[in-house]
PDB file of C-alpha atoms in Angstrom:
ATOM      1  CA  UNK C 141      79.194 110.636  40.017  1.00 52.00           C
ATOM      2  CA  UNK C 142      78.841 107.345  41.672  1.00 52.00           C
ATOM      3  CA  UNK C 143      82.485 106.201  41.716  1.00 52.00           C
ATOM      4  CA  UNK C 144      82.944 109.261  43.786  1.00 48.00           C
ATOM      5  CA  UNK C 145      80.044 108.897  46.679  1.00 54.00           C
ATOM      6  CA  UNK C 146      81.852 105.260  46.681  1.00 54.00           C
ATOM      7  CA  UNK C 147      85.120 106.887  46.780  1.00 51.00           C
ATOM      8  CA  UNK C 148      83.941 109.416  49.955  1.00 56.00           C
ATOM      9  CA  UNK C 149      82.755 106.727  52.004  1.00 55.00           C
ATOM     10  CA  UNK C 150      85.733 104.548  51.731  1.00 47.00           C
ATOM     11  CA  UNK C 151      87.500 107.622  52.816  1.00 41.00           C
ATOM     12  CA  UNK C 152      85.236 107.908  55.342  1.00 48.00           C
ATOM     13  CA  UNK C 153      85.383 104.378  56.813  1.00 47.00           C
ATOM     14  CA  UNK C 154      89.364 104.568  56.608  1.00 47.00           C
ATOM     15  CA  UNK C 155      88.790 107.361  58.913  1.00 45.00           C
ATOM     16  CA  UNK C 156      86.643 106.178  61.190  1.00 46.00           C
ATOM     17  CA  UNK C 157      89.047 103.143  61.351  1.00 48.00           C
ATOM     18  CA  UNK C 158      92.180 105.314  61.816  1.00 47.00           C
ATOM     19  CA  UNK C 159      90.024 107.053  64.503  1.00 48.00           C
ATOM     20  CA  UNK C 160      89.153 103.916  66.060  1.00 39.00           C
ATOM     21  CA  UNK C 161      92.793 102.464  65.996  1.00 45.00           C
ATOM     22  CA  UNK C 162      94.330 105.508  67.478  1.00 45.00           C
ATOM     23  CA  UNK C 163      91.813 105.303  70.307  1.00 45.00           C
ATOM     24  CA  UNK C 164      92.558 101.512  71.196  1.00 46.00           C
ATOM     25  CA  UNK C 165      96.351 102.950  71.490  1.00 41.00           C
ATOM     26  CA  UNK C 166      95.397 105.391  73.958  1.00 42.00           C
ATOM     27  CA  UNK C 167      92.830 103.025  76.351  1.00 41.00           C
ATOM     28  CA  UNK C 168      95.797 100.214  76.043  1.00 50.00           C
ATOM     29  CA  UNK C 169      96.164  99.346  79.581  1.00 57.00           C
ATOM     30  CA  UNK C 170     100.152 100.231  80.933  1.00 66.00           C
ATOM     31  CA  UNK C 171     101.679  96.629  81.526  1.00 88.00           C
ATOM     32  CA  UNK C 172     101.730  95.900  85.404  1.00 96.00           C
ATOM     33  CA  UNK C 173     105.183  96.060  86.296  1.00 97.00           C
ATOM     34  CA  UNK C 174     105.932  93.746  89.325  1.00 98.00           C
ATOM     35  CA  UNK C 175     108.976  94.296  91.433  1.00 98.00           C
ATOM     36  CA  UNK C 176     110.515  91.766  94.093  1.00 98.00           C
ATOM     37  CA  UNK C 177     112.106  92.781  97.483  1.00 98.00           C
ATOM     38  CA  UNK C 178     114.133  90.428 100.128  1.00 98.00           C
ATOM     39  CA  UNK C 179     113.459  91.055 104.435  1.00 98.00           C
ATOM     40  CA  UNK C 180     116.162  91.708 105.677  1.00 97.00           C
ATOM     41  CA  UNK C 181     114.772  89.976 108.776  1.00 97.00           C
ATOM     42  CA  UNK C 182     117.781  87.652 110.330  1.00 95.00           C
ATOM     43  CA  UNK C 183     120.020  88.851 108.358  1.00 95.00           C
ATOM     44  CA  UNK C 184     123.472  88.449 109.959  1.00 95.00           C
ATOM     45  CA  UNK C 185     125.732  90.129 107.176  1.00 94.00           C
ATOM     46  CA  UNK C 186     127.613  93.771 106.811  1.00 97.00           C
ATOM     47  CA  UNK C 187     124.790  95.497 105.374  1.00 97.00           C
ATOM     48  CA  UNK C 188     127.364  95.415 102.406  1.00 98.00           C
ATOM     49  CA  UNK C 189     127.317  91.700 101.926  1.00 98.00           C
ATOM     50  CA  UNK C 190     123.589  91.294 102.146  1.00 98.00           C
ATOM     51  CA  UNK C 191     122.735  93.765  99.373  1.00 98.00           C
ATOM     52  CA  UNK C 192     125.369  91.461  97.354  1.00 98.00           C
ATOM     53  CA  UNK C 193     123.539  88.311  98.084  1.00 98.00           C
ATOM     54  CA  UNK C 194     120.109  90.583  97.563  1.00 98.00           C
ATOM     55  CA  UNK C 195     121.414  91.591  94.051  1.00 98.00           C
ATOM     56  CA  UNK C 196     122.592  88.817  92.913  1.00 98.00           C
ATOM     57  CA  UNK C 197     119.294  86.868  93.380  1.00 98.00           C
ATOM     58  CA  UNK C 198     117.537  88.925  91.425  1.00 98.00           C
ATOM     59  CA  UNK C 199     115.840  90.911  93.502  1.00 98.00           C
ATOM     60  CA  UNK C 200     114.585  94.523  93.090  1.00 98.00           C
ATOM     61  CA  UNK C 201     115.258  95.723  96.227  1.00 98.00           C
ATOM     62  CA  UNK C 202     114.722  95.512 100.325  1.00 98.00           C
ATOM     63  CA  UNK C 203     112.696  95.654 102.990  1.00 98.00           C
ATOM     64  CA  UNK C 204     113.548  96.849 106.321  1.00 98.00           C
ATOM     65  CA  UNK C 205     113.283  99.182 109.686  1.00 98.00           C
ATOM     66  CA  UNK C 206     114.733 102.040 109.429  1.00 95.00           C
ATOM     67  CA  UNK C 207     118.096 101.491 111.691  1.00 91.00           C
ATOM     68  CA  UNK C 208     117.969 104.208 114.894  1.00 82.00           C
ATOM     69  CA  UNK C 209     121.243 105.011 115.493  1.00 82.00           C
ATOM     70  CA  UNK C 210     123.289 107.014 112.178  1.00 89.00           C
ATOM     71  CA  UNK C 211     126.389 104.624 111.018  1.00 93.00           C
ATOM     72  CA  UNK C 212     123.729 101.824 110.743  1.00 94.00           C
ATOM     73  CA  UNK C 213     122.066 104.143 108.488  1.00 95.00           C
ATOM     74  CA  UNK C 214     124.887 105.737 106.643  1.00 96.00           C
ATOM     75  CA  UNK C 215     126.168 101.461 106.122  1.00 97.00           C
ATOM     76  CA  UNK C 216     122.318 100.198 104.605  1.00 97.00           C
ATOM     77  CA  UNK C 217     122.290 103.250 102.149  1.00 97.00           C
ATOM     78  CA  UNK C 218     125.529 103.167 100.910  1.00 98.00           C
ATOM     79  CA  UNK C 219     125.390  99.464 100.921  1.00 98.00           C
ATOM     80  CA  UNK C 220     121.651 100.010  99.033  1.00 98.00           C
ATOM     81  CA  UNK C 221     123.552 102.485  95.957  1.00 98.00           C
ATOM     82  CA  UNK C 222     126.519 100.143  95.774  1.00 98.00           C
ATOM     83  CA  UNK C 223     124.436  97.602  95.097  1.00 98.00           C
ATOM     84  CA  UNK C 224     121.426  99.842  92.596  1.00 98.00           C
ATOM     85  CA  UNK C 225     118.664  98.393  94.840  1.00 98.00           C
ATOM     86  CA  UNK C 226     115.540 100.326  95.676  1.00 98.00           C
ATOM     87  CA  UNK C 227     114.577 100.264  99.672  1.00 98.00           C
ATOM     88  CA  UNK C 228     110.883  99.977 101.047  1.00 98.00           C
ATOM     89  CA  UNK C 229     110.266 100.972 105.005  1.00 98.00           C
ATOM     90  CA  UNK C 230     108.765  99.634 108.033  1.00 98.00           C
ATOM     91  CA  UNK C 231     107.296 101.961 110.237  1.00 98.00           C
ATOM     92  CA  UNK C 232     105.204 101.525 113.304  1.00 98.00           C
ATOM     93  CA  UNK C 233     103.892 102.497 116.811  1.00 98.00           C
ATOM     94  CA  UNK C 234     105.147 102.343 120.649  1.00 97.00           C
ATOM     95  CA  UNK C 235     103.807 103.557 124.374  1.00 97.00           C
ATOM     96  CA  UNK C 236     102.088 103.077 127.138  1.00 97.00           C
ATOM     97  CA  UNK C 237      99.079 105.462 126.315  1.00 98.00           C
ATOM     98  CA  UNK C 238      97.366 105.829 122.990  1.00 98.00           C
ATOM     99  CA  UNK C 239      98.839 109.433 122.609  1.00 98.00           C
ATOM    100  CA  UNK C 240     102.244 108.682 123.013  1.00 98.00           C
ATOM    101  CA  UNK C 241     101.113 105.787 121.000  1.00 98.00           C
ATOM    102  CA  UNK C 242     100.403 108.578 118.481  1.00 98.00           C
ATOM    103  CA  UNK C 243     103.237 110.799 118.688  1.00 98.00           C
ATOM    104  CA  UNK C 244     106.082 108.372 117.910  1.00 98.00           C
ATOM    105  CA  UNK C 245     103.798 105.860 115.480  1.00 98.00           C
ATOM    106  CA  UNK C 246     104.029 110.158 113.454  1.00 98.00           C
ATOM    107  CA  UNK C 247     107.412 110.344 114.349  1.00 98.00           C
ATOM    108  CA  UNK C 248     108.479 107.356 112.603  1.00 98.00           C
ATOM    109  CA  UNK C 249     106.666 107.896 109.528  1.00 98.00           C
ATOM    110  CA  UNK C 250     107.287 111.056 109.422  1.00 98.00           C
ATOM    111  CA  UNK C 251     111.821 109.752 109.647  1.00 97.00           C
ATOM    112  CA  UNK C 252     110.851 106.858 107.354  1.00 98.00           C
ATOM    113  CA  UNK C 253     109.172 109.108 104.452  1.00 98.00           C
ATOM    114  CA  UNK C 254     111.717 111.403 104.617  1.00 97.00           C
ATOM    115  CA  UNK C 255     114.518 108.909 103.359  1.00 96.00           C
ATOM    116  CA  UNK C 256     111.951 108.766  99.768  1.00 97.00           C
ATOM    117  CA  UNK C 257     111.768 104.971  99.824  1.00 98.00           C
ATOM    118  CA  UNK C 258     109.688 103.529  97.765  1.00 98.00           C
ATOM    119  CA  UNK C 259     106.339 103.196  99.852  1.00 98.00           C
ATOM    120  CA  UNK C 260     105.771 102.889 103.954  1.00 98.00           C
ATOM    121  CA  UNK C 261     104.666  99.160 105.322  1.00 98.00           C
ATOM    122  CA  UNK C 262     102.884  99.909 108.301  1.00 98.00           C
ATOM    123  CA  UNK C 263     102.063  98.198 111.294  1.00 98.00           C
ATOM    124  CA  UNK C 264      99.221  99.757 112.630  1.00 98.00           C
ATOM    125  CA  UNK C 265      97.536 100.475 115.935  1.00 98.00           C
ATOM    126  CA  UNK C 266      96.313  97.711 117.740  1.00 98.00           C
ATOM    127  CA  UNK C 267      93.777  95.401 117.948  1.00 98.00           C
ATOM    128  CA  UNK C 268      92.910  96.438 121.778  1.00 98.00           C
ATOM    129  CA  UNK C 269      92.367 100.382 120.279  1.00 98.00           C
ATOM    130  CA  UNK C 270      89.391 101.310 119.593  1.00 98.00           C
ATOM    131  CA  UNK C 271      88.094 102.161 116.025  1.00 98.00           C
ATOM    132  CA  UNK C 272      88.619 105.464 116.551  1.00 98.00           C
ATOM    133  CA  UNK C 273      91.972 105.319 117.861  1.00 98.00           C
ATOM    134  CA  UNK C 274      93.180 103.537 114.698  1.00 98.00           C
ATOM    135  CA  UNK C 275      91.246 105.848 112.944  1.00 98.00           C
ATOM    136  CA  UNK C 276      93.368 108.262 113.479  1.00 98.00           C
ATOM    137  CA  UNK C 277      96.311 106.456 113.483  1.00 98.00           C
ATOM    138  CA  UNK C 278      95.416 106.094 110.140  1.00 98.00           C
ATOM    139  CA  UNK C 279      93.890 109.599 109.443  1.00 98.00           C
ATOM    140  CA  UNK C 280      97.297 110.782 110.710  1.00 98.00           C
ATOM    141  CA  UNK C 281      99.675 108.288 107.930  1.00 98.00           C
ATOM    142  CA  UNK C 282      97.615 109.337 105.012  1.00 98.00           C
ATOM    143  CA  UNK C 283      98.228 112.943 105.752  1.00 98.00           C
ATOM    144  CA  UNK C 284     101.387 112.223 106.280  1.00 98.00           C
ATOM    145  CA  UNK C 285     101.855 110.323 102.827  1.00 98.00           C
ATOM    146  CA  UNK C 286      99.848 112.982 101.028  1.00 98.00           C
ATOM    147  CA  UNK C 287     102.283 115.509 102.391  1.00 98.00           C
ATOM    148  CA  UNK C 288     105.478 114.075 101.525  1.00 98.00           C
ATOM    149  CA  UNK C 289     104.342 112.151  97.974  1.00 98.00           C
ATOM    150  CA  UNK C 290     105.317 108.638  99.185  1.00 98.00           C
ATOM    151  CA  UNK C 291     103.261 105.851  99.631  1.00 98.00           C
ATOM    152  CA  UNK C 292     101.980 105.084 103.253  1.00 98.00           C
ATOM    153  CA  UNK C 293      99.885 101.396 103.087  1.00 98.00           C
ATOM    154  CA  UNK C 294      99.066  99.323 106.118  1.00 98.00           C
ATOM    155  CA  UNK C 295      99.854  95.598 106.876  1.00 98.00           C
ATOM    156  CA  UNK C 296      97.358  93.340 107.799  1.00 98.00           C
ATOM    157  CA  UNK C 297      99.052  91.691 110.869  1.00 98.00           C
ATOM    158  CA  UNK C 298      97.855  90.529 114.088  1.00 98.00           C
ATOM    159  CA  UNK C 299      98.223  92.327 116.625  1.00 98.00           C
ATOM    160  CA  UNK C 300      97.299  95.494 114.711  1.00 98.00           C
ATOM    161  CA  UNK C 301      93.921  97.284 114.146  1.00 98.00           C
ATOM    162  CA  UNK C 302      93.842  94.687 111.052  1.00 98.00           C
ATOM    163  CA  UNK C 303      94.496  91.694 113.026  1.00 98.00           C
ATOM    164  CA  UNK C 304      91.381  89.821 111.391  1.00 98.00           C
ATOM    165  CA  UNK C 305      89.903  89.626 107.806  1.00 98.00           C
ATOM    166  CA  UNK C 306      85.886  90.569 109.111  1.00 98.00           C
ATOM    167  CA  UNK C 307      87.218  93.753 111.201  1.00 98.00           C
ATOM    168  CA  UNK C 308      89.522  95.210 108.388  1.00 98.00           C
ATOM    169  CA  UNK C 309      86.446  94.520 106.720  1.00 98.00           C
ATOM    170  CA  UNK C 310      85.201  97.632 108.517  1.00 98.00           C
ATOM    171  CA  UNK C 311      87.527  99.861 107.997  1.00 98.00           C
ATOM    172  CA  UNK C 312      88.080  99.149 104.643  1.00 98.00           C
ATOM    173  CA  UNK C 313      84.775 100.284 104.177  1.00 98.00           C
ATOM    174  CA  UNK C 314      84.431 103.595 106.431  1.00 98.00           C
ATOM    175  CA  UNK C 315      88.195 104.459 104.964  1.00 98.00           C
ATOM    176  CA  UNK C 316      88.063 104.657 100.536  1.00 96.00           C
ATOM    177  CA  UNK C 317      91.545 105.696 101.284  1.00 95.00           C
ATOM    178  CA  UNK C 318      92.785 103.395 102.774  1.00 98.00           C
ATOM    179  CA  UNK C 319      95.558 100.805 101.277  1.00 98.00           C
ATOM    180  CA  UNK C 320      96.742  97.405 102.353  1.00 98.00           C
ATOM    181  CA  UNK C 321     100.309  95.652 102.783  1.00 98.00           C
ATOM    182  CA  UNK C 322      98.431  92.257 102.597  1.00 98.00           C
ATOM    183  CA  UNK C 323     100.117  89.107 104.603  1.00 98.00           C
ATOM    184  CA  UNK C 324      96.939  87.089 104.498  1.00 98.00           C
ATOM    185  CA  UNK C 325      99.518  84.591 106.248  1.00 98.00           C
ATOM    186  CA  UNK C 326      97.997  86.317 109.444  1.00 98.00           C
ATOM    187  CA  UNK C 327      94.516  86.060 109.230  1.00 98.00           C
ATOM    188  CA  UNK C 328      94.580  82.385 108.217  1.00 98.00           C
ATOM    189  CA  UNK C 329      96.343  81.685 111.557  1.00 98.00           C
ATOM    190  CA  UNK C 330      93.919  84.106 113.594  1.00 98.00           C
ATOM    191  CA  UNK C 331      90.658  82.234 111.955  1.00 98.00           C
ATOM    192  CA  UNK C 332      92.031  78.860 111.693  1.00 98.00           C
ATOM    193  CA  UNK C 333      90.743  78.498 108.535  1.00 98.00           C
ATOM    194  CA  UNK C 334      91.625  79.640 105.571  1.00 98.00           C
ATOM    195  CA  UNK C 335      89.120  81.782 104.980  1.00 98.00           C
ATOM    196  CA  UNK C 336      86.658  80.403 102.447  1.00 98.00           C
ATOM    197  CA  UNK C 337      83.822  81.188 104.937  1.00 98.00           C
ATOM    198  CA  UNK C 338      84.839  85.391 103.870  1.00 98.00           C
ATOM    199  CA  UNK C 339      84.749  86.055 100.974  1.00 98.00           C
ATOM    200  CA  UNK C 340      83.648  89.023 101.426  1.00 98.00           C
ATOM    201  CA  UNK C 341      86.107  90.625 103.532  1.00 98.00           C
ATOM    202  CA  UNK C 342      88.927  88.890 101.898  1.00 98.00           C
ATOM    203  CA  UNK C 343      87.403  90.076  98.288  1.00 98.00           C
ATOM    204  CA  UNK C 344      87.404  93.603  99.419  1.00 98.00           C
ATOM    205  CA  UNK C 345      91.200  93.995 100.742  1.00 98.00           C
ATOM    206  CA  UNK C 346      92.508  91.599  97.368  1.00 98.00           C
ATOM    207  CA  UNK C 347      91.493  94.920  95.647  1.00 98.00           C
ATOM    208  CA  UNK C 348      92.785  97.334  98.034  1.00 98.00           C
ATOM    209  CA  UNK C 349      96.105  95.300  98.296  1.00 98.00           C
ATOM    210  CA  UNK C 350      99.297  97.641  97.439  1.00 98.00           C
ATOM    211  CA  UNK C 351     102.517  95.579  98.455  1.00 98.00           C
ATOM    212  CA  UNK C 352     102.360  91.709  98.745  1.00 98.00           C
ATOM    213  CA  UNK C 353     104.307  89.795 101.513  1.00 98.00           C
ATOM    214  CA  UNK C 354     104.004  86.779 100.001  1.00 98.00           C
ATOM    215  CA  UNK C 355     105.186  83.941 102.880  1.00 98.00           C
ATOM    216  CA  UNK C 356     102.003  81.472 103.233  1.00 98.00           C
ATOM    217  CA  UNK C 357     100.741  80.776 106.671  1.00 98.00           C
ATOM    218  CA  UNK C 358      97.970  77.797 107.588  1.00 98.00           C
ATOM    219  CA  UNK C 359      95.548  77.615 110.121  1.00 98.00           C
ATOM    220  CA  UNK C 360      97.601  76.806 112.859  1.00 97.00           C
ATOM    221  CA  UNK C 361     100.730  79.301 111.824  1.00 97.00           C
ATOM    222  CA  UNK C 362     101.558  82.402 110.056  1.00 97.00           C
ATOM    223  CA  UNK C 363     104.541  80.682 108.067  1.00 98.00           C
ATOM    224  CA  UNK C 364     104.320  76.898 107.045  1.00 98.00           C
ATOM    225  CA  UNK C 365     108.216  75.285 107.821  1.00 97.00           C
ATOM    226  CA  UNK C 366     108.945  74.140 104.131  1.00 98.00           C
ATOM    227  CA  UNK C 367     106.200  75.691 101.024  1.00 98.00           C
ATOM    228  CA  UNK C 368     107.953  73.263  98.521  1.00 98.00           C
ATOM    229  CA  UNK C 369     106.221  70.308 100.765  1.00 98.00           C
ATOM    230  CA  UNK C 370     103.932  68.430  99.336  1.00 98.00           C
ATOM    231  CA  UNK C 371     101.819  67.894 102.974  1.00 98.00           C
ATOM    232  CA  UNK C 372     101.447  71.975 101.787  1.00 98.00           C
ATOM    233  CA  UNK C 373     100.113  72.109  98.346  1.00 98.00           C
ATOM    234  CA  UNK C 374      96.781  73.011  98.500  1.00 98.00           C
ATOM    235  CA  UNK C 375      97.537  75.779 101.272  1.00 98.00           C
ATOM    236  CA  UNK C 376     100.220  77.266  98.280  1.00 98.00           C
ATOM    237  CA  UNK C 377      97.723  77.073  95.762  1.00 98.00           C
ATOM    238  CA  UNK C 378      95.668  78.871  97.909  1.00 98.00           C
ATOM    239  CA  UNK C 379      97.609  82.350  98.737  1.00 98.00           C
ATOM    240  CA  UNK C 380      98.607  82.154  95.475  1.00 98.00           C
ATOM    241  CA  UNK C 381      95.106  82.542  94.116  1.00 98.00           C
ATOM    242  CA  UNK C 382      94.948  85.363  96.611  1.00 98.00           C
ATOM    243  CA  UNK C 383      97.901  86.951  94.980  1.00 98.00           C
ATOM    244  CA  UNK C 384      96.736  86.396  91.281  1.00 98.00           C
ATOM    245  CA  UNK C 385      93.635  88.229  91.794  1.00 98.00           C
ATOM    246  CA  UNK C 386      95.703  91.002  93.379  1.00 98.00           C
ATOM    247  CA  UNK C 387      97.765  91.455  90.548  1.00 98.00           C
ATOM    248  CA  UNK C 388      94.862  91.188  88.587  1.00 98.00           C
ATOM    249  CA  UNK C 389      93.192  93.921  90.624  1.00 98.00           C
ATOM    250  CA  UNK C 390      96.285  96.434  89.810  1.00 98.00           C
ATOM    251  CA  UNK C 391      95.625  95.789  86.047  1.00 97.00           C
ATOM    252  CA  UNK C 392      92.090  96.833  86.285  1.00 96.00           C
ATOM    253  CA  UNK C 393      92.764  99.684  88.576  1.00 96.00           C
ATOM    254  CA  UNK C 394      95.445 100.701  85.884  1.00 96.00           C
ATOM    255  CA  UNK C 395      98.727 100.753  88.319  1.00 96.00           C
ATOM    256  CA  UNK C 396     102.056 100.358  86.614  1.00 96.00           C
ATOM    257  CA  UNK C 397     103.472  98.858  89.359  1.00 97.00           C
ATOM    258  CA  UNK C 398     103.148  95.991  91.933  1.00 98.00           C
ATOM    259  CA  UNK C 399     106.290  95.312  94.954  1.00 98.00           C
ATOM    260  CA  UNK C 400     105.854  91.597  96.980  1.00 98.00           C
ATOM    261  CA  UNK C 401     108.525  90.915  99.550  1.00 98.00           C
ATOM    262  CA  UNK C 402     109.818  87.249 100.009  1.00 98.00           C
ATOM    263  CA  UNK C 403     108.832  86.528 103.838  1.00 98.00           C
ATOM    264  CA  UNK C 404     109.629  83.700 105.562  1.00 98.00           C
ATOM    265  CA  UNK C 405     110.874  84.554 109.098  1.00 98.00           C
ATOM    266  CA  UNK C 406     114.281  82.959 110.702  1.00 98.00           C
ATOM    267  CA  UNK C 407     114.039  80.743 113.195  1.00 97.00           C
ATOM    268  CA  UNK C 408     111.736  80.828 115.586  1.00 96.00           C
ATOM    269  CA  UNK C 409     109.396  82.049 113.400  1.00 97.00           C
ATOM    270  CA  UNK C 410     110.474  79.694 111.422  1.00 97.00           C
ATOM    271  CA  UNK C 411     109.701  76.353 113.003  1.00 96.00           C
ATOM    272  CA  UNK C 412     112.477  74.372 115.167  1.00 97.00           C
ATOM    273  CA  UNK C 413     113.554  71.809 116.036  1.00 97.00           C
ATOM    274  CA  UNK C 414     113.352  71.073 120.041  1.00 97.00           C
ATOM    275  CA  UNK C 415     116.354  70.764 122.237  1.00 97.00           C
ATOM    276  CA  UNK C 416     118.838  71.805 119.717  1.00 96.00           C
ATOM    277  CA  UNK C 417     117.104  74.965 118.230  1.00 96.00           C
ATOM    278  CA  UNK C 418     117.775  74.259 114.694  1.00 97.00           C
ATOM    279  CA  UNK C 419     115.851  75.541 111.725  1.00 97.00           C
ATOM    280  CA  UNK C 420     113.931  72.998 110.087  1.00 97.00           C
ATOM    281  CA  UNK C 421     114.794  74.853 106.908  1.00 97.00           C
ATOM    282  CA  UNK C 422     116.794  77.249 105.644  1.00 97.00           C
ATOM    283  CA  UNK C 423     115.734  81.063 105.461  1.00 98.00           C
ATOM    284  CA  UNK C 424     117.540  82.972 102.801  1.00 98.00           C
ATOM    285  CA  UNK C 425     116.641  79.619  99.924  1.00 98.00           C
ATOM    286  CA  UNK C 426     112.778  79.508 101.124  1.00 98.00           C
ATOM    287  CA  UNK C 427     112.996  83.142  99.907  1.00 98.00           C
ATOM    288  CA  UNK C 428     114.827  82.654  96.960  1.00 98.00           C
ATOM    289  CA  UNK C 429     112.532  80.085  95.749  1.00 98.00           C
ATOM    290  CA  UNK C 430     109.976  82.541  96.025  1.00 98.00           C
ATOM    291  CA  UNK C 431     111.488  84.512  93.998  1.00 98.00           C
ATOM    292  CA  UNK C 432     111.558  82.621  90.978  1.00 98.00           C
ATOM    293  CA  UNK C 433     108.467  81.268  91.705  1.00 98.00           C
ATOM    294  CA  UNK C 434     106.544  84.336  91.569  1.00 98.00           C
ATOM    295  CA  UNK C 435     109.475  85.939  89.029  1.00 97.00           C
ATOM    296  CA  UNK C 436     108.255  82.781  86.948  1.00 97.00           C
ATOM    297  CA  UNK C 437     104.405  83.928  87.224  1.00 97.00           C
ATOM    298  CA  UNK C 438     104.012  87.886  87.262  1.00 97.00           C
ATOM    299  CA  UNK C 439     106.972  88.965  84.876  1.00 91.00           C
ATOM    300  CA  UNK C 440     106.913  88.808  81.405  1.00 68.00           C
TER     301      UNK C 440
END
C-alpha cells in the first residue's frame, strides 16, 4: 500500500512538472525581430540602382516619401519588388490654414496607407498649432490606421507637435494610443542638452516608441559630422543607451517586430566645408556603418 501511495505521489509530481513546463512554453517571450531600413534622402541614383545598393548592403527595406507622380511611383514599387525590399512611408500635411492642413494631411496619409507599407511615419502638425489642433491630426491618423490596418507613428521632430521632450510628454499622457517614431537627435538640439534633466519625459517616449531613426544629434545640431570620430564617443553612447531601452521595452511588451532606419542626411544637413560646400563625411558610408553596428547589437 505504501508503495502505491508513493507511486501516486510520483505521478502527481510528474504531471505537475509537465503542466508547469507547458505553461512556461506558452508564456515564453517571442523573440523580437529588428528590421533595418535605409533612407533615400539624398538619393541620386535611379530607384533600381539605389535599391540594388540597399539590398547588397544588408538592409531590409527603404523609408521614403511617396512619389507624387505615377511614373516615379511605378519605378519605385518595381524596384522594391525586384530587390525584395520592404517599404516605410513618410507622410505630412501642408496648408495656409489649419483646416487646409488637416485636409491635406488626411489626403496624404490615405494615399500612403493605400500602398500597404510596413508602417507610415508622420510628420504631424506644427509646433505653433494648439493642443486641440494637433490632437485632431493625431486622432485622424489613428482612425485611418484602424480602418486600413496599417500602423501609423508620429516622429519626434523639430517644427512638429513633438518638437520638444516636455511637450511630447503632455501628448503621450493625454493620448494612450499615440505611438512614436523616435528621432531623439532633434530633442538634443532643441533643448541644447543630452536630456539628463528630463528623465521622465524621455522614459515615457522610449516606452511609446515603435520606430527609430538612428541618427546621432548633439547639443548644437541634429547630426554629428561623423559618428565614428572619437570626439563624439559619449554622445553616440547616450543615443545607443536610448535605443537599447526602446528595444528592451518592445521585448517586454511582447511586440514581434521593431523597425530602425539609419537616417544620416546629405549635404547640407551633413556639415560641409566653407566655399566648396563639400561634405565632411560620406552619407552612404555612415549609414552603412550604422547598419552594421546596430545589426550586430540587435540581431541574434
